[in-house]
């Protein structure tokens, strides 16, 4: 893999990993700021506790996918 591809993969991975799916989904669907409820974390566990199972598992799935995509692209 050449250096330019590695550089762009690094940038893409960083940007994809910085997307806060817990915050985004709660803001769009439930119209709440998840950081103000529960533990204050935007992760799947807090979303599950505050907003319910469907939203919690959606955040978990999206977080897993955002970790999987860069690994899949790099192999």
XYZ file of C-alpha atoms in Angstrom:
75
model
C 0.000 0.000 0.000
C 1.528 3.286 -0.969
C 1.993 6.192 1.428
C -0.713 8.403 -0.088
C -3.358 5.676 0.262
C -2.352 5.109 3.871
C -2.565 8.833 4.573
C -6.065 9.140 3.099
C -7.190 5.983 4.886
C -5.927 7.468 8.137
C -7.827 10.728 7.543
C -10.995 8.860 6.497
C -10.774 6.576 9.539
C -10.301 9.502 11.890
C -13.256 11.415 10.442
C -15.532 8.373 10.422
C -14.579 7.503 13.994
C -15.403 10.991 15.183
C -19.063 10.805 14.124
C -21.153 10.743 17.348
C -23.990 8.452 16.288
C -25.501 8.360 19.789
C -25.820 12.125 19.885
C -27.079 12.394 16.298
C -29.749 9.696 16.564
C -31.090 10.944 19.894
C -31.196 14.505 18.635
C -33.036 13.562 15.421
C -35.402 10.875 16.713
C -36.087 11.769 20.364
C -35.275 15.510 20.149
C -33.071 15.319 23.263
C -29.444 16.018 24.047
C -28.294 12.613 25.347
C -25.380 14.278 27.152
C -27.861 15.789 29.627
C -29.425 12.447 30.626
C -28.246 9.300 32.340
C -24.475 9.062 32.634
C -23.932 11.945 30.198
C -22.136 9.663 27.771
C -23.145 9.513 24.085
C -22.411 5.797 23.838
C -24.772 2.931 23.124
C -25.264 1.929 26.779
C -26.507 5.349 27.841
C -28.666 5.643 24.726
C -30.125 2.216 25.530
C -30.948 3.228 29.099
C -32.418 6.617 28.228
C -34.015 6.139 24.795
C -34.767 2.429 24.663
C -33.566 -0.726 23.032
C -34.101 0.018 19.363
C -32.147 3.258 19.476
C -29.484 1.753 21.728
C -28.885 -1.191 19.414
C -28.890 1.139 16.399
C -26.100 3.192 17.964
C -24.209 0.017 18.861
C -24.523 -1.276 15.287
C -23.396 2.030 13.757
C -20.442 2.235 16.153
C -19.383 -1.293 15.211
C -19.722 -0.491 11.504
C -17.654 2.686 11.810
C -14.866 0.592 13.260
C -15.267 -2.184 10.696
C -15.286 -0.060 7.526
C -11.690 1.264 7.739
C -10.389 -2.213 8.570
C -12.319 -3.694 5.646
C -11.039 -1.007 3.255
C -7.436 -1.470 4.350
C -7.397 -5.243 3.797
